[in-house]
C-alpha angles and dihedrals in degrees: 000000000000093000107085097038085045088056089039095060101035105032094083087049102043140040091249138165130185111200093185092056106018103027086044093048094048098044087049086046096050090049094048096052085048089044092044090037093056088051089054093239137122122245100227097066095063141108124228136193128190133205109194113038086191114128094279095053100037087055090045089065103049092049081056089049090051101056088048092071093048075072103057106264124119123260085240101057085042096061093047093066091061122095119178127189139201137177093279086047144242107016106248130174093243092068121105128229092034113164113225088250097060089033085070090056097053129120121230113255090234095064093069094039091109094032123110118232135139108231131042086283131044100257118233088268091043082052094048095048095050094039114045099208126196095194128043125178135188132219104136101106087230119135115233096347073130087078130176087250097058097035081052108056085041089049082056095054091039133051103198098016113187110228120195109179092177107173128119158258092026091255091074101037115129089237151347116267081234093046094056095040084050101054092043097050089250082299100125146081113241126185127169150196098236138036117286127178112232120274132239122214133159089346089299118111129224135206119212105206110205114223099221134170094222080076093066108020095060088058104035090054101043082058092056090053098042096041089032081221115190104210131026117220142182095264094061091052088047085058095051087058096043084049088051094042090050080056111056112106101219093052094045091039107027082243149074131031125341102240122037117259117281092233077064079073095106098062099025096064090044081058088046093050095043089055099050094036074058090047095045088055093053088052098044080245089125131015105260122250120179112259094265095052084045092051101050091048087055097042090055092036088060108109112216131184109229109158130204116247103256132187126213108244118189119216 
């Protein structure tokens, strides 16, 4: 709970970086624009539910926001296509306790006024139903409350849903990469938070990409050291998701997985250092140097293990 208040003051006075709410929001970004970009539709015109409105999934989707309006939409319509649930339900205005950071992320009361639904709060299917997401994403830490049921009625609604049950480890994750492949005919995008083998249905094959922040950290750090940047913002982090998103195979070649392989790592965090030091010199936030001077500063500030041979000697 300390965690967002904790970046908000600081980050304009440190060079800080928060991985659970930052490094998870770009790498869910960056495989949202690849998962968006290899349906041939725009982000921005997507609707999103969340289940899980904790500092990690709450940052997640302002970083989504933010990169709406990138595209051209207000902060206000974008907002307007977020839905974030908790264990009470849907986020309104009306609830009580709220912290300012989910405050932010509530629905008017007003907006469910003519909806349908059984408690105090519209429940994750009674969402889904009035709703009509494209996108769902996971970060509760509950086990299946991606049900048949609920992966079902958004399949209706949706052709090719994308479905990120992100929770970890695997025992508490919404729902299993075959369950959800099962329950949409093979028609649907799954990434996940931890490491699945791909999954086999009906003779086709599918990859499970996993949406992990070694993917974004590695990068945005080895920026800081080479540029010797001062602060870290949002924009910087918008470039490390657009970076991740250019990469993904299927998006650059119309086939293969989602997201590029993790043992890509290597260049792909020296790409993703060369775009938000870019990015830092635009904002004052480093001293600017020309590309070449930039990638050679990245290229001897990589840090690689290479080990010395070694023999066991007893004593």
């Amino acid at each position: 709970n300390n965690a967002t208040p904790l970046l908000m003051r600081y980050r304009n006075e440190l060079c800080c970086f928060n991985d659970d709410i930052q490094g998870t929001a770009c790498v869910t970004v960056g495989t949202l624009l690849a998962a968006c970009r290899s349906k041939k539709e725009k982000f921005s015109n997507q609707k999103i539910v969340f289940v899980g409105a904790g500092s990690a999934g709450c940052g997640i989707a302002e970083q989504i926001i933010a990169s709406m309006v990138s595209e051209g939409v207000s902060e206000k319509q974008a907002r307007s296509q977020i839905f974030m649930i908790d264990r009470f339900g849907l986020l309104t205005d009306n609830m009580s306790d709220l912290r300012d950071f989910q405050l932010k992320l509530a629905h008017s009361e007003v907006t469910v006024s003519d909806w349908s639904f059984t408690e105090k709060h519209p429940n994750l299917q009674e969402v889904i139903q009035q709703v009509k997401p494209s996108i769902l994403i996971g970060v509760s830490g509950q086990a299946g409350l991606f049900n048949e049921h609920v992966v079902k009625t958004m399949k209706k609604h949706c052709a090719l849903p994308i479905i990120l049950p992100l929770s970890n480890p695997i025992k508490q994750i919404e729902a299993l990469p075959e369950q959800i492949i099962a329950w949409t005919q093979g028609q649907a995008i799954v990434a996940t938070g931890s490491p699945f083998p791909p999954v086999e249905y009906e003779g086709k094959s599918h990859t499970i990409v996993q949406c992990n922040n070694s993917y974004i950290f590695p990068g945005i750090g080895l920026a800081v050291v080479s540029a010797n940047i001062s602060r870290i913002s949002d924009e910087m982090l918008m470039a490390a998701s657009e970076v991740l998103a250019q990469e993904s195979p299927l998006v650059k070649t119309g086939k293969g997985e989602l997201l590029p392989p993790l043992d890509s790592i290597v260049e792909l965090s020296k790409k993703i250092a060369f775009e938000v030091s870019k990015i830092a010199f635009k904002q004052k936030y480093a001293l600017k140097v020309s590309d070449e001077t930039l990638l050679t500063q990245i290229e001897n500030n990589f840090w690689q293990p290479n080990y010395r041979q070694y023999r066991r000697v007893s004593v």
